[in-house]
CSV table of C-alpha atoms and ligand atoms in Angstrom, one decimal:
chain,number,residue,atom,x,y,z
W,1,MET,CA,67.5,-5.0,49.2
W,2,ALA,CA,68.0,-2.4,46.8
W,3,LEU,CA,66.1,-0.5,44.8
W,4,THR,CA,64.4,-1.1,41.4
W,5,GLU,CA,64.7,1.2,38.9
W,6,ALA,CA,61.4,2.0,38.5
W,7,GLN,CA,61.8,3.1,42.7
W,8,GLU,CA,64.5,5.1,42.2
W,9,THR,CA,63.2,7.0,39.6
W,10,LEU,CA,59.8,8.0,41.4
W,11,LEU,CA,61.1,8.0,44.8
W,12,ARG,CA,64.1,11.6,42.4
W,13,GLY,CA,60.4,12.7,41.1
W,14,ARG,CA,59.8,13.2,44.8
W,15,PHE,CA,63.0,14.8,46.1
W,16,GLU,CA,63.5,17.4,43.7
W,17,ALA,CA,59.7,18.1,44.5
W,18,VAL,CA,60.4,18.3,47.1
W,19,VAL,CA,63.4,20.3,47.6
W,20,ASN,CA,61.7,22.9,44.7
W,21,ARG,CA,58.8,23.7,46.8
W,22,VAL,CA,61.5,24.4,49.6
W,23,SER,CA,63.7,27.2,47.6
W,24,ALA,CA,60.7,28.3,46.2
W,25,ALA,CA,59.8,28.7,48.8
W,26,CYS,CA,63.0,30.4,50.4
W,27,GLU,CA,63.0,32.7,47.6
W,28,LYS,CA,59.6,33.9,48.3
W,29,ALA,CA,60.4,34.7,52.0
W,30,GLY,CA,63.5,36.3,50.5
W,31,ARG,CA,65.4,34.1,52.4
W,32,PRO,CA,68.6,31.7,51.6
W,33,VAL,CA,68.5,28.3,49.8
W,34,SER,CA,70.9,27.6,52.2
W,35,SER,CA,69.2,28.9,55.8
W,36,VAL,CA,66.6,25.9,55.8
W,37,ARG,CA,67.8,22.3,56.0
W,38,LEU,CA,65.3,20.1,54.6
W,39,ILE,CA,65.3,17.2,56.8
W,40,ALA,CA,64.7,14.0,55.0
W,41,VAL,CA,61.7,11.8,57.7
W,42,SER,CA,62.2,8.4,57.0
W,43,LYS,CA,60.5,6.0,59.8
W,44,TYR,CA,60.0,2.9,58.6
W,45,GLN,CA,61.6,2.9,55.4
W,46,PRO,CA,64.1,0.5,53.9
W,47,ALA,CA,68.3,1.2,54.3
W,48,ALA,CA,67.9,1.3,50.7
W,49,ALA,CA,66.0,3.7,50.4
W,50,VAL,CA,67.6,6.2,52.8
W,51,GLU,CA,70.6,5.3,50.6
W,52,ALA,CA,68.9,6.1,47.6
W,53,VAL,CA,67.8,10.0,48.7
W,54,TYR,CA,71.2,10.0,50.1
W,55,ARG,CA,72.8,9.2,46.7
W,56,LEU,CA,71.1,13.1,45.4
W,57,GLY,CA,72.7,14.4,47.3
W,58,GLN,CA,69.9,14.4,51.1
W,59,ARG,CA,72.4,14.1,53.8
W,60,ASP,CA,69.9,15.1,56.9
W,61,PHE,CA,67.1,11.6,58.5
W,62,GLY,CA,64.4,11.6,60.8
W,63,GLU,CA,63.8,8.7,62.3
W,64,ASN,CA,61.0,8.1,65.7
W,65,TYR,CA,61.9,4.3,66.1
W,66,VAL,CA,65.3,4.1,68.8
W,67,GLN,CA,65.1,-0.2,66.4
W,68,ASP,CA,64.2,1.4,63.0
W,69,LEU,CA,67.4,3.7,64.1
W,70,VAL,CA,69.7,2.3,64.9
W,71,ALA,CA,69.8,-0.6,62.3
W,72,LYS,CA,69.7,2.0,59.8
W,73,ARG,CA,72.6,3.2,61.0
W,74,GLU,CA,73.9,-0.3,61.2
W,75,ALA,CA,73.5,-0.6,57.4
W,76,LEU,CA,74.5,2.9,56.6
W,77,ARG,CA,77.9,3.3,58.7
W,78,HIS,CA,79.3,3.7,55.3
W,79,LEU,CA,77.4,6.6,54.2
W,80,PRO,CA,80.1,8.3,56.0
W,81,ASP,CA,78.3,12.0,55.8
W,82,LEU,CA,74.8,11.0,56.5
W,83,ARG,CA,73.5,12.6,59.9
W,84,MET,CA,70.7,11.3,61.7
W,85,ARG,CA,68.2,12.7,64.5
W,86,PHE,CA,65.7,12.0,66.2
W,87,ILE,CA,62.3,13.1,66.4
W,88,GLY,CA,60.0,10.7,68.2
W,89,ARG,CA,59.2,10.5,71.6
W,90,LEU,CA,62.3,8.9,73.6
W,91,GLN,CA,61.7,6.8,76.8
W,92,ARG,CA,64.9,7.5,78.9
W,93,ASN,CA,66.0,3.4,79.4
W,94,LYS,CA,66.1,3.8,75.6
W,95,ALA,CA,68.5,6.8,74.8
W,96,ARG,CA,71.9,5.3,75.3
W,97,HIS,CA,70.7,3.4,72.0
W,98,VAL,CA,70.6,6.4,70.4
W,99,VAL,CA,73.5,8.6,71.6
W,100,GLY,CA,75.5,5.0,70.0
W,101,ALA,CA,74.0,5.3,66.9
W,102,ASP,CA,75.5,9.4,67.0
W,103,CYS,CA,72.3,10.7,66.6
W,104,CYS,CA,71.3,14.4,67.0
W,105,VAL,CA,68.4,14.3,69.9
W,106,ASP,CA,65.0,17.2,68.6
W,107,THR,CA,62.9,15.5,71.3
W,108,VAL,CA,63.8,16.4,73.8
W,109,ASP,CA,61.1,18.0,76.7
W,110,THR,CA,62.6,16.7,80.3
W,111,PHE,CA,64.9,17.2,82.5
W,112,SER,CA,65.5,13.4,83.2
W,113,LEU,CA,66.2,13.0,79.5
W,114,GLY,CA,68.3,15.5,79.2
W,115,ALA,CA,71.0,13.9,81.7
W,116,GLU,CA,70.4,10.8,80.8
W,117,LEU,CA,71.2,11.7,77.7
W,118,SER,CA,74.8,14.1,78.5
W,119,LYS,CA,75.7,10.9,81.4
W,120,ARG,CA,76.1,8.3,78.2
W,121,ALA,CA,76.9,11.5,76.2
W,122,VAL,CA,80.4,11.9,78.5
W,123,ALA,CA,80.6,7.6,78.7
W,124,ALA,CA,81.0,7.6,75.0
W,125,GLY,CA,83.6,10.4,74.7
W,126,ARG,CA,80.4,12.5,72.5
W,127,SER,CA,78.3,15.5,72.6
W,128,VAL,CA,74.7,14.5,71.6
W,129,GLU,CA,72.6,17.5,69.6
W,130,ALA,CA,69.5,18.7,71.2
W,131,LEU,CA,66.9,20.7,70.3
W,132,VAL,CA,63.9,21.9,73.1
W,133,GLN,CA,60.4,20.2,72.2
W,134,VAL,CA,57.8,22.7,72.9
W,135,ASN,CA,54.0,22.0,73.4
W,136,ILE,CA,53.4,25.2,71.6
W,137,GLY,CA,49.8,24.4,70.6
W,138,CYS,CA,49.4,23.7,74.2
W,139,GLU,CA,47.2,20.7,73.8
W,140,PRO,CA,46.4,17.8,76.4
W,141,GLN,CA,48.6,14.6,76.1
W,142,LYS,CA,51.2,15.3,73.0
W,143,ALA,CA,54.5,16.0,73.5
W,144,GLY,CA,56.8,18.7,74.6
W,145,VAL,CA,57.5,21.1,77.3
W,146,MET,CA,54.5,23.8,77.6
W,147,PRO,CA,55.8,27.0,76.9
W,148,GLU,CA,55.6,29.2,80.1
W,149,SER,CA,58.1,25.4,81.9
W,150,LEU,CA,60.7,27.0,78.5
W,151,SER,CA,62.8,28.9,79.9
W,152,GLU,CA,63.4,27.0,83.5
W,153,LEU,CA,63.9,24.0,81.3
W,154,LEU,CA,67.0,25.3,79.1
W,155,ALA,CA,68.1,26.4,82.2
W,156,LYS,CA,69.0,23.3,84.2
W,157,LEU,CA,69.7,21.0,80.5
W,158,ARG,CA,72.3,24.1,79.3
W,159,GLU,CA,74.4,23.4,83.1
W,160,LEU,CA,74.4,19.4,82.0
W,161,PRO,CA,77.7,18.7,80.2
W,162,ASN,CA,78.8,16.9,77.3
W,163,LEU,CA,74.5,18.0,75.0
W,164,ASP,CA,73.8,20.9,73.0
W,165,VAL,CA,71.0,22.4,73.5
W,166,ILE,CA,70.4,24.3,70.0
W,167,GLY,CA,66.6,24.9,69.4
W,168,LEU,CA,63.0,24.5,69.4
W,169,MET,CA,60.8,21.8,67.9
W,170,ALA,CA,57.1,21.6,68.2
W,171,ILE,CA,54.5,20.0,66.1
W,172,PRO,CA,51.4,23.1,66.2
W,173,PRO,CA,48.2,21.3,66.3
W,174,LYS,CA,46.5,19.4,63.2
W,175,CYS,CA,44.4,21.8,61.1
W,176,ASP,CA,43.3,21.8,57.7
W,177,ASP,CA,44.5,24.8,56.3
W,178,ALA,CA,49.1,26.1,57.0
W,179,GLU,CA,48.0,29.8,57.2
W,180,GLU,CA,46.6,27.8,60.9
W,181,SER,CA,49.7,27.4,62.0
W,182,ARG,CA,51.0,30.7,61.3
W,183,HIS,CA,51.0,31.8,65.0
W,184,CYS,CA,52.4,28.7,66.5
W,185,PHE,CA,55.8,29.5,63.7
W,186,ARG,CA,55.9,32.2,65.2
W,187,ALA,CA,55.3,32.2,68.6
W,188,LEU,CA,57.8,29.2,68.7
W,189,ALA,CA,60.2,31.6,66.8
W,190,GLY,CA,59.9,34.2,69.6
W,191,LEU,CA,60.5,31.2,72.3
W,192,ALA,CA,63.9,30.6,70.3
W,193,LYS,CA,65.0,34.3,70.3
W,194,GLN,CA,64.2,35.4,74.0
W,195,GLU,CA,66.8,32.1,74.8
W,196,ARG,CA,68.4,33.2,71.9
W,197,LEU,CA,68.7,30.2,70.2
W,198,VAL,CA,69.8,29.7,66.4
W,199,GLU,CA,67.7,26.8,65.0
W,200,LEU,CA,63.6,26.1,64.4
W,201,SER,CA,62.6,22.5,63.5
W,202,MET,CA,58.9,23.8,61.9
W,203,GLY,CA,56.9,22.8,59.7
W,204,MET,CA,56.3,18.7,57.6
W,205,SER,CA,54.8,18.8,54.6
W,206,GLY,CA,51.6,20.5,53.8
W,207,ASP,CA,52.6,24.0,56.0
W,208,LEU,CA,56.7,24.5,55.6
W,209,HIS,CA,56.0,27.3,53.0
W,210,VAL,CA,54.6,29.1,56.0
W,211,ALA,CA,57.3,28.1,59.2
W,212,ILE,CA,59.5,29.0,56.8
W,213,GLU,CA,58.1,32.0,56.0
W,214,GLU,CA,57.7,32.7,60.2
W,215,GLY,CA,62.0,31.2,60.4
W,216,ALA,CA,62.4,27.5,60.1
W,217,THR,CA,65.8,26.4,60.2
W,218,MET,CA,65.1,23.0,59.7
W,219,VAL,CA,61.3,20.8,57.8
W,220,ARG,CA,60.6,17.9,58.2
W,221,VAL,CA,59.0,16.4,54.9
W,222,GLY,CA,58.6,12.4,55.2
W,223,THR,CA,55.6,10.9,53.2
W,224,ALA,CA,56.2,13.2,50.1
W,225,ILE,CA,59.7,12.4,49.2
W,226,PHE,CA,59.4,8.4,51.0
W,227,GLY,CA,56.2,7.8,49.9
W,228,PRO,CA,53.1,6.1,52.0
W,229,ARG,CA,55.6,4.0,54.9
W,230,PRO,CA,54.6,0.0,54.5
W,231,PRO,CA,51.0,-0.7,55.9
W,232,GLY,CA,50.4,-0.8,59.9
W,233,HIS,CA,53.8,1.5,60.1
W,234,GLY,CA,51.6,4.2,59.4
W,235,ASP,CA,52.4,6.9,62.4
W,236,THR,CA,51.3,10.1,62.0
W,237,PRO,CA,52.9,13.0,64.6
W,238,SER,CA,49.6,13.0,66.0
W,239,ALA,CA,50.0,10.3,67.5
W,240,LEU,CA,52.8,11.1,69.1
L,1,LIG,C1,57.0,10.9,61.1
L,1,LIG,C2,57.1,12.8,61.2
L,1,LIG,C3,57.1,13.1,60.4
L,1,LIG,C4,56.9,13.8,58.7
L,1,LIG,O1,55.3,13.4,58.6
L,1,LIG,P1,55.0,12.7,56.9
L,1,LIG,O2,53.5,12.9,57.5
L,1,LIG,O3,55.9,11.5,57.1
L,1,LIG,O4,55.4,14.1,56.3
L,1,LIG,C5,57.2,14.7,60.3
L,1,LIG,N1,57.7,15.1,62.1
L,1,LIG,C6,58.0,14.8,63.0
L,1,LIG,C7,57.6,14.6,64.4
L,1,LIG,C8,56.9,12.9,62.2
L,1,LIG,O5,56.9,12.0,63.7
């Protein structure tokens, strides 16, 4: 279903505001705008909304649910350079669908998931780009490898064929003030440097300026671009 003109205007306004925020944060941090990629988180948003934002120049989209990802990938086949990143919790038995959808995976946090992605990538004759998710706040029940186990996990993941681990991703503990996340962003950047990884996916709507100051190369923004998710689909990262 196509968007109405009013919906498109609204999307354009929100998207441009977010792009401007990212540029302003880069400028303030003394970094080139090209060093930070905006990931438009389109979970639960219709394919038409993704296409509308693509037409505004956006190329990288984040998805959290496998079925949704696969359906949108199919619906948007005609957009050649659209890139999708999986940023939700991925069950091993669904890894093949994500590989089939030619999607990057930013939430690898176990060797078994990495091994499954590698196996499926080899079978499909392609490579999968991956980030390792770090539980940077060491919160029980939250996804991500604990910081002290990162080196060991990376060493094993790096042995796997057709899996390219290029960086780290984290969701810091929920807080009201963006400044409170700074130490987490800094810690993640330190780990990436130590492991000689270049990509850092950190920072969302409320704290992307702090994340960019601390070296983020990808920031993930959903509702500030697309507006609220449909009722009943309000899943926030804190629910992960
Ligand atoms: C949903 C989600 C986002 C974006 O959150 P919004 O509140 O929609 O901006 C960012 N990162 C992850 C991992 C998410 O699941």
